[in-house]
């Protein structure tokens, strides 16, 4: 009978987020950090402890900065130096350049440099974009979050953006994981199978920098030396809204101010 199904639908209410550009995440979410310059010896000592405890070396003191491309968003640095490092719930962290992921005390947002975007991206992909996701040695967490972008809550497909199984049907690749040596050739084959013009999205702190595995002999990141990356997305894992906001900025659907 259809009536029980109607009752279930009514009990669920409206699950889809009406406006993805107006989403505000819970305060519990660790997003873009805000940095404050130390002014006392106590604060400097606390920052020294934060630098020592960071497993990926994401924090620098000369000058004071935090590299989102390396950050695992564990929050331990904010516990060590709460007066100088604070994580906000701002998910707008995607960048068009790797350099923009390094934030300083004067930065109140992650800059998105539109001049770094190739003009053909907006010309060909603004209305529809299909991507092939490649897990290049990842742990599966990024893949779960990317899959969530198409669920009933976010429904990113309404904007013409989705994932396809075949690179021959894709407009670009999304790379997750640190790019292991065992996946380096497979990633190159996948990239070559995508027709020109195509885009490259690097998703997650492991993909951005290698993360915990950056110094491992099992990693081969030479792919990033040969090909231009169009979008850098930090996170461990990357929240669906980080991906959605980054892609919409890349396509010129919104402007970060």
CSV table of C-alpha atoms in Angstrom, one decimal:
chain,number,residue,atom,x,y,z
A,1,UNK,CA,0.0,0.0,0.0
A,2,UNK,CA,1.2,3.5,-0.8
A,3,UNK,CA,-0.2,5.1,2.4
A,4,UNK,CA,2.4,3.6,4.8
A,5,UNK,CA,5.1,4.9,2.5
A,6,UNK,CA,3.6,8.4,2.5
A,7,UNK,CA,3.5,8.3,6.3
A,8,UNK,CA,7.2,7.4,6.4
A,9,UNK,CA,8.1,10.2,4.0
A,10,UNK,CA,6.1,12.7,6.1
A,11,UNK,CA,7.8,11.6,9.3
A,12,UNK,CA,11.2,12.1,7.7
A,13,UNK,CA,10.5,15.7,6.8
A,14,UNK,CA,12.6,17.7,4.4
A,15,UNK,CA,16.1,16.0,4.4
A,16,UNK,CA,17.7,17.8,1.5
A,17,UNK,CA,19.6,21.0,2.3
A,18,UNK,CA,17.7,23.8,0.3
A,19,UNK,CA,20.7,26.1,0.0
A,20,UNK,CA,24.2,24.6,0.0
A,21,UNK,CA,25.7,28.1,-0.1
A,22,UNK,CA,24.2,29.0,3.3
A,23,UNK,CA,25.1,25.9,5.3
A,24,UNK,CA,26.5,26.4,8.8
A,25,UNK,CA,28.1,23.4,10.3
A,26,UNK,CA,28.0,22.5,14.0
A,27,UNK,CA,30.4,24.3,16.4
A,28,UNK,CA,31.9,20.8,17.0
A,29,UNK,CA,33.3,20.7,13.5
A,30,UNK,CA,37.0,21.5,13.2
A,31,UNK,CA,37.4,23.7,10.2
A,32,UNK,CA,39.6,26.7,9.3
A,33,UNK,CA,41.9,27.6,12.1
A,34,UNK,CA,42.4,31.1,13.3
A,35,UNK,CA,45.9,32.1,14.5
A,36,UNK,CA,47.0,34.8,16.9
A,37,UNK,CA,50.5,36.0,17.3
A,38,UNK,CA,52.1,35.2,20.7
A,39,UNK,CA,52.8,38.1,22.9
A,40,UNK,CA,54.1,36.5,26.1
A,41,UNK,CA,56.8,33.9,27.0
A,42,UNK,CA,54.0,31.6,28.2
A,43,UNK,CA,52.3,31.7,24.8
A,44,UNK,CA,55.6,31.1,23.0
A,45,UNK,CA,56.2,28.1,25.2
A,46,UNK,CA,52.8,26.7,24.5
A,47,UNK,CA,53.3,27.2,20.7
A,48,UNK,CA,56.7,25.3,21.0
A,49,UNK,CA,54.7,22.4,22.6
A,50,UNK,CA,52.2,22.6,19.7
A,51,UNK,CA,54.9,22.5,17.1
A,52,UNK,CA,56.5,19.5,18.9
A,53,UNK,CA,53.3,17.5,19.1
A,54,UNK,CA,52.1,18.1,15.5
A,55,UNK,CA,52.6,14.7,13.7
A,56,UNK,CA,53.0,16.2,10.3
A,57,UNK,CA,55.0,19.4,11.0
A,58,UNK,CA,52.1,21.6,9.9
A,59,UNK,CA,52.9,24.5,12.2
A,60,UNK,CA,55.8,26.9,11.7
A,61,UNK,CA,56.9,29.7,14.0
A,62,UNK,CA,59.2,31.8,11.8
A,63,UNK,CA,56.9,33.2,10.6
A,64,UNK,CA,53.9,31.8,12.5
A,65,UNK,CA,51.8,29.8,10.1
A,66,UNK,CA,49.7,26.6,9.8
A,67,UNK,CA,49.7,24.5,6.6
A,68,UNK,CA,46.2,23.2,6.1
A,69,UNK,CA,47.6,20.8,3.4
A,70,UNK,CA,49.5,19.0,6.2
A,71,UNK,CA,47.1,19.5,9.0
A,72,UNK,CA,45.2,16.4,10.3
A,73,UNK,CA,42.7,18.6,12.2
A,74,UNK,CA,43.3,16.5,15.3
A,75,UNK,CA,43.0,19.6,17.4
A,76,UNK,CA,45.9,18.8,19.7
A,77,UNK,CA,47.7,22.1,18.8
A,78,UNK,CA,44.7,24.0,20.0
A,79,UNK,CA,44.8,22.2,23.3
A,80,UNK,CA,48.4,23.0,23.7
A,81,UNK,CA,48.1,26.7,22.7
A,82,UNK,CA,44.4,27.7,23.0
A,83,UNK,CA,45.3,31.4,23.0
A,84,UNK,CA,47.0,31.3,19.7
A,85,UNK,CA,45.3,28.5,17.7
A,86,UNK,CA,41.6,28.1,17.5
A,87,UNK,CA,39.6,25.9,15.1
A,88,UNK,CA,36.5,27.5,13.7
A,89,UNK,CA,33.6,25.7,12.0
A,90,UNK,CA,34.3,27.4,8.7
A,91,UNK,CA,34.4,24.7,6.0
A,92,UNK,CA,35.4,27.1,3.2
A,93,UNK,CA,39.0,25.9,3.0
A,94,UNK,CA,39.5,24.8,-0.7
A,95,UNK,CA,42.1,26.7,-2.7
A,96,UNK,CA,43.2,27.1,-6.3
A,97,UNK,CA,46.8,27.1,-5.3
A,98,UNK,CA,48.9,25.0,-2.8
A,99,UNK,CA,50.4,28.2,-1.3
A,100,UNK,CA,46.9,29.4,-0.2
A,101,UNK,CA,46.6,26.5,2.2
A,102,UNK,CA,49.3,28.1,4.4
A,103,UNK,CA,47.5,30.5,6.7
A,104,UNK,CA,48.9,33.2,8.9
A,105,UNK,CA,47.6,35.2,11.9
A,106,UNK,CA,46.3,38.0,9.6
A,107,UNK,CA,44.2,35.6,7.4
A,108,UNK,CA,40.5,35.6,8.2
A,109,UNK,CA,39.7,33.2,5.4
A,110,UNK,CA,41.4,30.8,2.9
A,111,UNK,CA,42.0,32.8,-0.2
A,112,UNK,CA,40.7,31.5,-3.5
A,113,UNK,CA,42.7,32.9,-6.3
A,114,UNK,CA,40.4,33.0,-9.3
A,115,UNK,CA,43.3,34.2,-11.5
A,116,UNK,CA,44.9,30.8,-11.1
A,117,UNK,CA,41.8,29.0,-12.6
A,118,UNK,CA,42.2,28.0,-16.3
A,119,UNK,CA,39.4,29.7,-18.4
A,120,UNK,CA,38.4,26.5,-20.0
A,121,UNK,CA,37.1,25.1,-16.7
A,122,UNK,CA,34.3,27.6,-16.4
A,123,UNK,CA,33.7,27.4,-20.2
A,124,UNK,CA,33.2,23.7,-20.4
A,125,UNK,CA,32.3,22.4,-16.9
A,126,UNK,CA,30.2,25.2,-15.4
A,127,UNK,CA,26.8,23.4,-16.0
A,128,UNK,CA,27.9,19.8,-15.7
A,129,UNK,CA,31.0,18.0,-14.2
A,130,UNK,CA,31.6,14.3,-13.9
A,131,UNK,CA,34.6,13.2,-11.9
A,132,UNK,CA,36.5,9.9,-11.5
A,133,UNK,CA,37.7,9.4,-7.9
A,134,UNK,CA,41.0,7.6,-7.5
A,135,UNK,CA,42.0,6.2,-4.1
A,136,UNK,CA,45.7,6.4,-4.4
A,137,UNK,CA,46.6,4.5,-1.2
A,138,UNK,CA,43.9,6.1,1.0
A,139,UNK,CA,42.2,4.7,4.0
A,140,UNK,CA,38.6,5.0,2.7
A,141,UNK,CA,37.5,7.9,4.8
A,142,UNK,CA,37.8,10.5,2.0
A,143,UNK,CA,35.9,8.2,-0.3
A,144,UNK,CA,33.0,7.9,2.2
A,145,UNK,CA,32.8,11.7,2.5
A,146,UNK,CA,32.8,12.1,-1.3
A,147,UNK,CA,30.1,9.6,-1.6
A,148,UNK,CA,28.1,11.6,0.9
A,149,UNK,CA,28.0,14.6,-1.4
A,150,UNK,CA,25.4,12.8,-3.5
A,151,UNK,CA,23.2,11.6,-0.7
A,152,UNK,CA,19.7,12.9,0.1
A,153,UNK,CA,21.1,15.7,2.4
A,154,UNK,CA,23.6,17.4,0.1
A,155,UNK,CA,22.3,16.1,-3.2
A,156,UNK,CA,25.2,17.8,-5.1
A,157,UNK,CA,23.9,16.1,-8.3
A,158,UNK,CA,21.3,18.9,-8.5
A,159,UNK,CA,24.1,21.1,-9.7
A,160,UNK,CA,25.2,18.7,-12.4
A,161,UNK,CA,28.2,17.4,-10.4
A,162,UNK,CA,28.7,13.7,-9.7
A,163,UNK,CA,31.1,10.8,-9.9
A,164,UNK,CA,31.4,8.3,-12.7
A,165,UNK,CA,33.0,4.8,-12.8
A,166,UNK,CA,34.8,5.2,-16.1
A,167,UNK,CA,37.5,7.8,-16.7
A,168,UNK,CA,36.4,7.9,-20.3
A,169,UNK,CA,33.1,9.3,-19.1
A,170,UNK,CA,34.8,11.8,-16.8
A,171,UNK,CA,35.9,15.4,-17.0
A,172,UNK,CA,38.6,15.1,-14.5
A,173,UNK,CA,40.0,13.1,-11.6
A,174,UNK,CA,39.7,13.5,-7.8
A,175,UNK,CA,42.8,12.1,-6.0
A,176,UNK,CA,42.6,10.9,-2.4
A,177,UNK,CA,45.4,9.2,-0.4
A,178,UNK,CA,49.1,10.0,-0.3
A,179,UNK,CA,49.7,8.4,-3.8
A,180,UNK,CA,51.5,5.2,-3.0
A,181,UNK,CA,54.1,3.8,-5.4
A,182,UNK,CA,51.7,0.9,-6.2
A,183,UNK,CA,49.0,3.3,-7.3
A,184,UNK,CA,51.2,5.8,-9.2
A,185,UNK,CA,51.0,4.1,-12.6
A,186,UNK,CA,47.3,3.3,-12.2
A,187,UNK,CA,46.6,7.0,-11.4
A,188,UNK,CA,48.6,8.1,-14.5
A,189,UNK,CA,46.6,5.6,-16.7
A,190,UNK,CA,43.3,6.9,-15.3
A,191,UNK,CA,44.4,10.5,-15.9
A,192,UNK,CA,45.4,9.7,-19.5
A,193,UNK,CA,42.1,8.1,-20.2
A,194,UNK,CA,40.2,11.3,-19.4
A,195,UNK,CA,39.6,13.5,-22.5
A,196,UNK,CA,41.0,17.0,-22.7
A,197,UNK,CA,40.3,19.5,-21.3
A,198,UNK,CA,40.3,17.9,-17.8
A,199,UNK,CA,40.7,19.0,-14.2
A,200,UNK,CA,42.6,17.6,-11.3
A,201,UNK,CA,41.3,17.8,-7.7
A,202,UNK,CA,43.5,16.8,-4.8
A,203,UNK,CA,41.3,15.9,-1.8
A,204,UNK,CA,42.4,15.4,1.8
A,205,UNK,CA,45.5,16.2,3.7
A,206,UNK,CA,47.2,13.0,2.6
A,207,UNK,CA,46.7,13.9,-1.0
A,208,UNK,CA,47.8,17.5,-0.5
A,209,UNK,CA,51.1,16.7,1.2
A,210,UNK,CA,51.5,13.0,1.9
A,211,UNK,CA,50.3,13.5,5.4
A,212,UNK,CA,51.7,11.0,7.9
A,213,UNK,CA,53.3,9.1,5.0
A,214,UNK,CA,55.1,12.1,3.3
A,215,UNK,CA,58.6,10.6,4.1
A,216,UNK,CA,57.7,7.0,3.3
A,217,UNK,CA,59.6,5.2,0.6
A,218,UNK,CA,56.3,3.6,-0.4
A,219,UNK,CA,55.1,7.0,-1.7
A,220,UNK,CA,55.5,8.3,-5.3
A,221,UNK,CA,54.0,11.8,-5.7
A,222,UNK,CA,55.7,12.6,-9.0
A,223,UNK,CA,52.3,12.8,-10.7
A,224,UNK,CA,51.8,16.2,-9.0
A,225,UNK,CA,55.0,17.4,-10.5
A,226,UNK,CA,53.9,16.6,-14.0
A,227,UNK,CA,50.3,17.8,-13.9
A,228,UNK,CA,48.6,21.0,-12.8
A,229,UNK,CA,46.3,20.7,-9.8
A,230,UNK,CA,43.2,22.9,-10.2
A,231,UNK,CA,41.7,22.5,-6.7
A,232,UNK,CA,43.3,21.7,-3.3
A,233,UNK,CA,41.0,20.5,-0.6
A,234,UNK,CA,42.3,19.9,2.9
A,235,UNK,CA,40.8,17.7,5.6
A,236,UNK,CA,41.3,14.4,7.3
A,237,UNK,CA,38.8,13.4,6.1
A,238,UNK,CA,37.5,16.2,3.8
A,239,UNK,CA,33.9,17.1,4.8
A,240,UNK,CA,31.3,17.1,2.0
A,241,UNK,CA,30.8,20.8,2.4
A,242,UNK,CA,34.5,21.5,1.9
A,243,UNK,CA,34.3,19.6,-1.4
A,244,UNK,CA,31.0,21.2,-2.5
A,245,UNK,CA,32.2,24.8,-1.6
A,246,UNK,CA,35.6,24.2,-3.4
A,247,UNK,CA,34.0,22.8,-6.6
A,248,UNK,CA,31.5,25.6,-6.8
A,249,UNK,CA,34.3,28.2,-6.4
A,250,UNK,CA,36.3,26.4,-9.1
A,251,UNK,CA,33.4,26.5,-11.5
A,252,UNK,CA,32.6,30.1,-10.8
A,253,UNK,CA,29.3,29.4,-9.2
A,254,UNK,CA,30.2,31.4,-6.1
A,255,UNK,CA,32.8,33.8,-4.9
A,256,UNK,CA,34.6,33.6,-1.6
A,257,UNK,CA,34.8,37.1,0.1
